[in-house]
Amino acid sequence: MNKLTTALLASSLVASAAFAEDAVLAQKTDRDVTQLTPTSKAWEYVKATTIHLYPQTTVTMNDKKANAVNKDAKAKEARVKAIYDNKNIAFLLEWPDGTKSVQKGYRSDVYGDGFAVQLPVNYKDPKKLPYIGMGSDGRPVVIHLQKAVEAVYEPNGNGNVGDQQVVLNKNMFGDEVKAYEAKVAKLAVRDYQRSFISEGFRSMTEIKDGSEKFSADMSYGNKAWKGTVVRPLKDAYLSLKGGFPVAFAAWDGAKMNRDGLKLLSTWIPVKLVGQSGGEKLVSELSAPVKGDAENGKNLVMQNGCMGCHYIPGMSEPGYMAPGLANIGGYSTAAYLRESMVDPNAVVVPGYNRNAHPNTPWYNEVDGKRQSTMPPYPLDDKSLDDMVAYLKTLKAEVK
C-alpha cells in the first residue's frame, strides 16, 4: 500500500464518525490528485457517499418523443468520492447505466451519455444557494461537463479535410498506410469537456479564456459509468474551502437525454477533512426535513398550488408553472421555503412557449424576471409542513 492510499484509509475512518452520512468527505492527501482517473487505485480507500439523481421535470423539453420516452423515468442511486491536495480537488461519480451511448458527430438523433459537476460561485448563505438547475439571476454556478463522444474530425478548427480521405483513395502501401492512419488519428478531437458559467437555463456561457482549468474523464464497465472531475480549489471563479455544496447531473443517451432532459442531484455538502469551516452549510444541507407532511399536503391543496403547478395526484402535466413532480428530490428545503415566501427571489428561467402553452410563469419588467406567483406569508409551522410535503414529491429510486 503506497503513501497516498495509507493516508486516505486512516483519515477516512476518523472522519466517518464525525460528520453526517450524506456529506461527501473529501480526504486530504499530500500527493498530486491531478493524475487521478476513474480507475485509479486510490479511490478504493476513500469513503463513498450515496446520493440520488432525479429526473429533471421542472421544465419540460420541447421534444414530444423524448418526453414520452422519459415519462415514467425513475431516480438512480449513485456514489460520490472526493480527494484533495494543497491546490486541487478530485471528484469521482459512479452511476448505473445499462447501455453505453456515445455521441456520434455525424448523427443528430444519437445522444451520448455524460455527466456534470456543478459548484456555486457564492455559498456563504446556505439558505440562499443558486437554483439547482444551472443557477439563477445573481446566483451563478460553474459547471464542468464531460460527454462520451466518438472521435470528431472537421470541424476541429484545423481545416485539414484533405487528410481525412479514405485510405483506399490514397496512392499508398505498407508502412505508408500505417503512417497516414496514425497522422489522421492525431487530427481527431477525441474528448468533449467544457466549463461554463451560468445563471439559469439558456444562460450557460462557455469559459474559453483559460481562467477555468479542469480535467475530466469517463470509464464504462459492468453496466455503470465512472467519471472524474479534477479542478483547482481556488481560481478566478471559485474558492472552495472548509465546506461547500456540489451537485451532479447525468445524461442517458439511450433515453434521448440531452440539455435539460437529465438526472439531477440536490445540493450535496462537501467537507474538506482537516479544514475548519463549513459546518453551518453541512448542517443545513444534511438536516432532516421537519414538519408534518400530511398537514402540508392539505395546506398545498387549500392554497391552490395545483392550480398552476403540476403536482402528481392533484393536477395534470403541462400547467402554466414549473412542474413539481420531482421537486423534493433535487431542491433543498430552504429553496422551497424561499420560493413560497418570496417567489421573485429565484424565478426558474427557461419558459418554453411550445412546451408550456398556457401562460408564462413570469413577466419581464425592466429586464428582470418577475414571478406571476404571489408570495405566501404563512406562519412558520405551515411553511414547514408544506416544505415537508413538497420534499416527498420525487420519483422512486430504481
XYZ file of C-alpha atoms in Angstrom:
398
model
C 0.000 0.000 0.000
C 1.555 3.326 -1.027
C 1.642 6.544 0.988
C -1.416 8.021 -0.726
C -3.701 5.061 -0.061
C -2.417 4.580 3.510
C -3.083 8.202 4.418
C -6.525 8.148 2.795
C -7.576 4.991 4.640
C -6.602 6.406 8.035
C -8.270 9.770 7.589
C -11.418 8.169 6.174
C -12.005 6.078 9.285
C -11.542 9.065 11.595
C -13.722 11.389 9.556
C -16.568 8.945 9.003
C -17.548 9.147 12.656
C -17.521 12.936 12.782
C -19.955 14.048 10.089
C -23.370 13.273 8.700
C -23.685 10.230 6.460
C -24.868 12.214 3.487
C -21.967 14.680 3.418
C -19.158 13.955 0.983
C -15.945 13.737 2.994
C -13.076 14.909 0.809
C -9.923 13.184 2.025
C -6.675 15.161 2.228
C -3.508 13.841 0.622
C -0.007 15.197 0.106
C 0.124 13.589 -3.329
C -0.886 15.257 -6.592
C -4.558 14.484 -7.326
C -4.438 15.834 -10.872
C -3.269 12.417 -12.069
C -6.341 10.589 -10.765
C -8.558 8.827 -13.308
C -11.870 6.965 -12.862
C -9.977 3.693 -12.363
C -7.166 4.886 -10.078
C -6.410 2.559 -7.150
C -6.541 5.445 -4.662
C -10.334 5.683 -4.924
C -10.677 2.277 -3.243
C -9.532 3.791 0.050
C -11.951 6.709 0.077
C -15.332 6.554 1.752
C -18.230 6.808 -0.706
C -21.363 8.832 -0.131
C -24.598 7.581 -1.647
C -26.626 10.206 -3.485
C -29.713 10.117 -5.685
C -30.189 11.535 -9.159
C -33.770 12.525 -10.028
C -35.384 13.185 -13.407
C -35.406 16.908 -14.131
C -39.095 17.642 -14.679
C -39.380 21.251 -13.575
C -39.181 22.406 -17.178
C -40.475 20.220 -19.997
C -38.366 19.700 -23.085
C -39.681 20.726 -26.496
C -39.449 17.171 -27.856
C -42.609 15.071 -27.774
C -40.835 11.767 -28.410
C -38.136 12.347 -25.774
C -40.753 13.427 -23.237
C -42.724 10.232 -23.886
C -39.616 8.034 -23.509
C -38.893 9.624 -20.122
C -42.476 9.947 -18.919
C -42.053 7.437 -16.098
C -38.321 7.831 -15.531
C -37.038 6.625 -12.168
C -34.346 8.087 -9.964
C -30.914 6.457 -9.803
C -28.654 5.768 -6.871
C -25.090 6.976 -7.379
C -21.895 7.181 -5.327
C -19.559 10.111 -4.835
C -15.969 10.240 -3.562
C -13.576 13.177 -3.255
C -9.855 13.692 -2.601
C -7.981 16.981 -2.360
C -4.373 18.138 -2.112
C -2.973 21.598 -1.427
C -4.200 23.037 -4.718
C -6.783 20.772 -6.345
C -9.792 18.608 -5.621
C -10.888 15.462 -7.469
C -14.447 14.092 -7.568
C -15.465 10.587 -8.597
C -19.095 9.923 -9.585
C -20.289 6.351 -10.164
C -23.766 5.789 -11.576
C -25.597 2.841 -13.196
C -26.396 2.887 -16.894
C -27.415 -0.294 -18.665
C -26.372 0.956 -22.095
C -23.198 2.682 -23.197
C -24.220 5.516 -25.526
C -21.622 7.512 -27.393
C -22.348 10.721 -29.276
C -21.684 10.359 -32.995
C -20.648 13.516 -34.773
C -22.487 12.731 -37.978
C -25.843 11.879 -36.342
C -28.293 14.403 -34.950
C -30.566 11.729 -33.459
C -27.988 9.773 -31.423
C -27.160 11.094 -27.995
C -24.228 10.374 -25.752
C -24.036 9.589 -22.053
C -22.397 12.215 -19.900
C -22.163 13.839 -16.523
C -21.606 17.244 -14.972
C -20.347 18.701 -11.702
C -21.901 21.973 -10.573
C -20.464 24.353 -7.967
C -21.908 27.657 -6.714
C -19.761 30.784 -7.010
C -21.131 32.069 -3.696
C -22.216 29.684 -0.941
C -21.813 31.939 2.068
C -25.508 31.710 2.967
C -26.589 28.039 2.749
C -30.246 29.104 2.735
C -29.793 31.131 -0.453
C -27.889 28.830 -2.782
C -28.265 29.138 -6.563
C -31.196 27.420 -8.220
C -30.219 23.779 -8.669
C -30.955 23.918 -12.407
C -27.769 25.697 -13.562
C -28.021 28.687 -11.239
C -30.215 31.748 -11.183
C -30.079 35.526 -11.558
C -27.381 36.897 -9.273
C -26.503 33.369 -8.071
C -24.115 31.977 -10.687
C -22.667 28.491 -10.827
C -19.655 26.915 -12.518
C -20.434 23.726 -14.439
C -17.932 21.139 -15.650
C -19.398 18.930 -18.376
C -17.995 15.686 -19.767
C -19.711 13.684 -22.514
C -18.973 10.381 -24.205
C -18.197 11.155 -27.833
C -16.686 9.462 -30.837
C -13.618 10.968 -32.429
C -14.601 14.040 -34.431
C -12.622 15.495 -37.330
C -13.875 18.574 -39.074
C -14.945 20.935 -37.692
C -11.919 20.747 -35.407
C -10.510 24.138 -36.207
C -7.681 22.878 -38.398
C -9.405 22.844 -41.760
C -7.415 19.795 -42.854
C -10.167 17.807 -44.581
C -7.651 16.652 -47.213
C -6.008 14.428 -44.630
C -9.204 12.567 -43.853
C -9.784 10.799 -47.150
C -10.439 7.077 -47.143
C -7.054 5.409 -47.253
C -8.083 3.422 -50.342
C -8.167 6.699 -52.244
C -4.548 7.332 -51.419
C -1.714 6.007 -53.514
C -0.085 4.387 -50.500
C 1.041 0.919 -49.444
C 2.535 -0.860 -46.428
C 4.196 1.457 -43.902
C 2.907 4.491 -45.773
C -0.663 3.456 -44.944
C 0.181 2.973 -41.248
C 1.847 6.379 -41.095
C -1.108 8.008 -42.839
C -3.641 6.410 -40.484
C -1.583 7.466 -37.457
C -1.447 11.034 -38.772
C -5.230 11.127 -39.295
C -5.868 9.696 -35.830
C -3.936 12.571 -34.251
C -6.146 15.113 -36.013
C -9.317 13.949 -34.302
C -10.934 15.626 -31.334
C -11.482 12.672 -29.005
C -12.865 14.331 -25.949
C -15.741 16.631 -25.062
C -15.247 18.535 -21.855
C -16.324 22.091 -21.240
C -16.594 24.569 -18.389
C -19.475 27.017 -18.191
C -20.582 29.931 -16.055
C -24.353 30.032 -15.759
C -27.233 31.887 -14.127
C -30.036 29.553 -15.230
C -31.396 27.735 -18.276
C -30.289 29.276 -21.570
C -27.682 31.458 -19.888
C -24.792 28.969 -19.964
C -21.652 30.607 -21.308
C -18.590 28.549 -22.049
C -15.421 29.754 -20.329
C -12.835 29.926 -23.083
C -10.264 32.367 -21.751
C -8.266 29.689 -19.942
C -9.155 31.031 -16.498
C -11.065 27.864 -15.575
C -8.747 24.868 -15.736
C -10.069 21.383 -15.101
C -9.821 17.858 -16.438
C -12.458 15.152 -16.701
C -12.682 11.559 -17.801
C -15.247 8.757 -18.090
C -14.888 4.974 -17.948
C -17.618 2.386 -18.661
C -17.847 -1.161 -17.353
C -20.250 -3.587 -15.608
C -23.243 -1.530 -16.795
C -22.087 1.587 -14.967
C -20.103 4.740 -15.587
C -17.329 6.201 -13.509
C -16.477 9.839 -14.084
C -13.838 12.093 -12.584
C -13.504 15.844 -12.473
C -10.321 17.454 -11.159
C -10.197 21.210 -10.661
C -8.390 23.866 -8.577
C -9.662 24.651 -5.101
C -9.277 28.321 -5.977
C -9.341 30.188 -9.262
C -10.937 33.246 -10.833
C -14.471 31.930 -10.209
C -14.407 29.723 -7.122
C -12.810 29.483 -3.707
C -13.545 26.069 -2.198
C -12.596 25.743 1.444
C -13.911 24.197 4.656
C -17.279 23.029 3.417
C -19.171 23.824 0.231
C -22.059 22.471 -1.874
C -21.786 20.441 -5.034
C -24.392 18.975 -7.383
C -24.187 16.281 -10.043
C -26.088 15.571 -13.244
C -26.075 12.536 -15.547
C -27.384 12.043 -19.074
C -28.558 8.728 -20.519
C -28.145 8.886 -24.288
C -30.240 5.764 -24.834
C -33.206 7.664 -23.390
C -32.597 10.678 -25.613
C -31.225 12.649 -22.688
C -29.545 15.923 -23.571
C -29.670 19.511 -22.343
C -32.276 19.816 -19.574
C -33.522 16.258 -20.021
C -31.281 14.609 -17.428
C -30.983 13.202 -13.919
C -30.044 15.716 -11.245
C -28.993 15.620 -7.596
C -29.781 18.178 -4.959
C -27.057 20.368 -3.426
C -24.809 17.974 -1.541
C -22.468 19.192 1.213
C -18.751 18.533 0.831
C -16.484 18.694 3.877
C -12.739 19.081 3.334
C -11.429 16.777 6.045
C -8.757 18.543 8.084
C -10.022 22.047 7.345
C -12.216 24.123 9.618
C -15.289 25.987 8.408
C -18.363 24.996 6.508
C -20.057 23.304 9.452
C -23.159 25.519 9.161
C -23.549 24.646 5.496
C -23.026 20.917 6.089
C -25.571 21.023 8.901
C -28.138 22.899 6.792
C -27.885 20.535 3.834
C -27.705 17.363 5.946
C -30.536 18.177 8.369
C -33.668 16.022 8.201
C -36.759 17.794 6.974
C -39.012 18.955 9.771
C -42.757 19.407 9.545
C -45.944 17.404 9.132
C -46.059 16.276 5.505
C -49.697 15.156 5.714
C -50.815 18.539 7.005
C -48.556 20.130 4.397
C -50.415 18.272 1.666
C -53.710 19.678 2.959
C -52.231 23.187 3.031
C -50.939 22.823 -0.532
C -54.476 21.950 -1.653
C -56.068 24.713 0.434
C -53.722 27.298 -1.055
C -54.415 26.088 -4.582
C -50.803 25.336 -5.588
C -52.041 22.733 -8.081
C -53.971 25.465 -9.887
C -50.722 26.424 -11.619
C -48.151 23.706 -10.810
C -48.219 20.102 -11.901
C -48.415 18.063 -8.697
C -48.892 14.293 -9.121
C -52.315 13.256 -7.856
C -53.602 16.829 -7.785
C -53.197 18.176 -11.326
C -52.042 17.191 -14.798
C -48.714 17.865 -16.536
C -48.448 20.911 -18.756
C -49.729 23.508 -16.352
C -48.509 27.077 -16.531
C -45.938 26.949 -13.716
C -42.812 24.817 -13.239
C -43.642 21.155 -12.621
C -43.202 19.871 -9.070
C -43.199 16.118 -9.745
C -39.573 15.689 -8.602
C -39.054 18.945 -6.771
C -38.488 17.122 -3.476
C -35.594 15.170 -4.954
C -33.389 17.976 -6.219
C -34.480 21.054 -4.259
C -33.338 21.976 -0.775
C -35.840 22.707 1.976
C -34.557 26.291 2.150
C -35.178 26.826 -1.570
C -38.751 25.518 -1.324
C -39.477 27.774 1.636
C -37.941 30.808 -0.065
C -39.996 30.122 -3.201
C -43.239 30.360 -1.232
C -42.340 33.405 0.840
C -40.526 35.331 -1.888
C -41.270 33.912 -5.366
C -39.191 36.644 -7.027
C -36.032 35.600 -5.177
C -35.407 32.813 -7.687
C -37.524 32.683 -10.820
C -36.926 29.500 -12.770
C -35.941 30.658 -16.264
C -36.335 28.728 -19.475
C -40.031 29.247 -20.113
C -40.787 27.411 -23.353
C -43.919 28.592 -25.125
C -44.254 25.330 -27.063
C -43.811 23.043 -24.079
C -45.911 25.174 -21.714
C -48.593 26.661 -23.962
C -50.916 28.095 -21.330
C -49.372 31.120 -19.621
C -45.822 32.284 -18.843
C -44.905 31.850 -15.201
C -43.063 35.143 -15.200
C -43.095 38.550 -16.824
C -40.086 40.672 -17.608
C -40.015 44.148 -16.098
C -37.019 46.355 -16.875
C -35.124 43.243 -17.957
C -35.784 41.405 -14.676
C -37.963 38.329 -14.364
C -40.971 38.876 -12.116
C -42.855 35.769 -10.983
C -46.581 35.645 -11.604
C -46.898 33.714 -8.326
C -47.858 35.843 -5.303
C -45.950 35.430 -2.026
C -47.452 33.164 0.636
C -46.554 34.763 4.004
C -47.783 31.838 6.096
C -46.767 31.089 9.668
C -43.600 29.090 10.291
C -45.356 25.815 11.082
C -47.483 25.940 7.952
C -44.406 26.634 5.838
C -42.511 23.779 7.492
C -45.417 21.412 6.856
C -45.727 22.438 3.205
C -41.986 22.040 2.674
C -42.168 18.600 4.308
C -44.851 17.596 1.829
C -43.039 19.039 -1.190
C -39.920 17.102 -0.181
C -41.926 13.890 -0.629
C -42.514 14.692 -4.315
C -39.875 12.631 -6.093
C -39.571 9.591 -8.291
C -38.959 6.119 -6.973
C -35.305 5.095 -6.916
C -34.713 2.284 -9.404
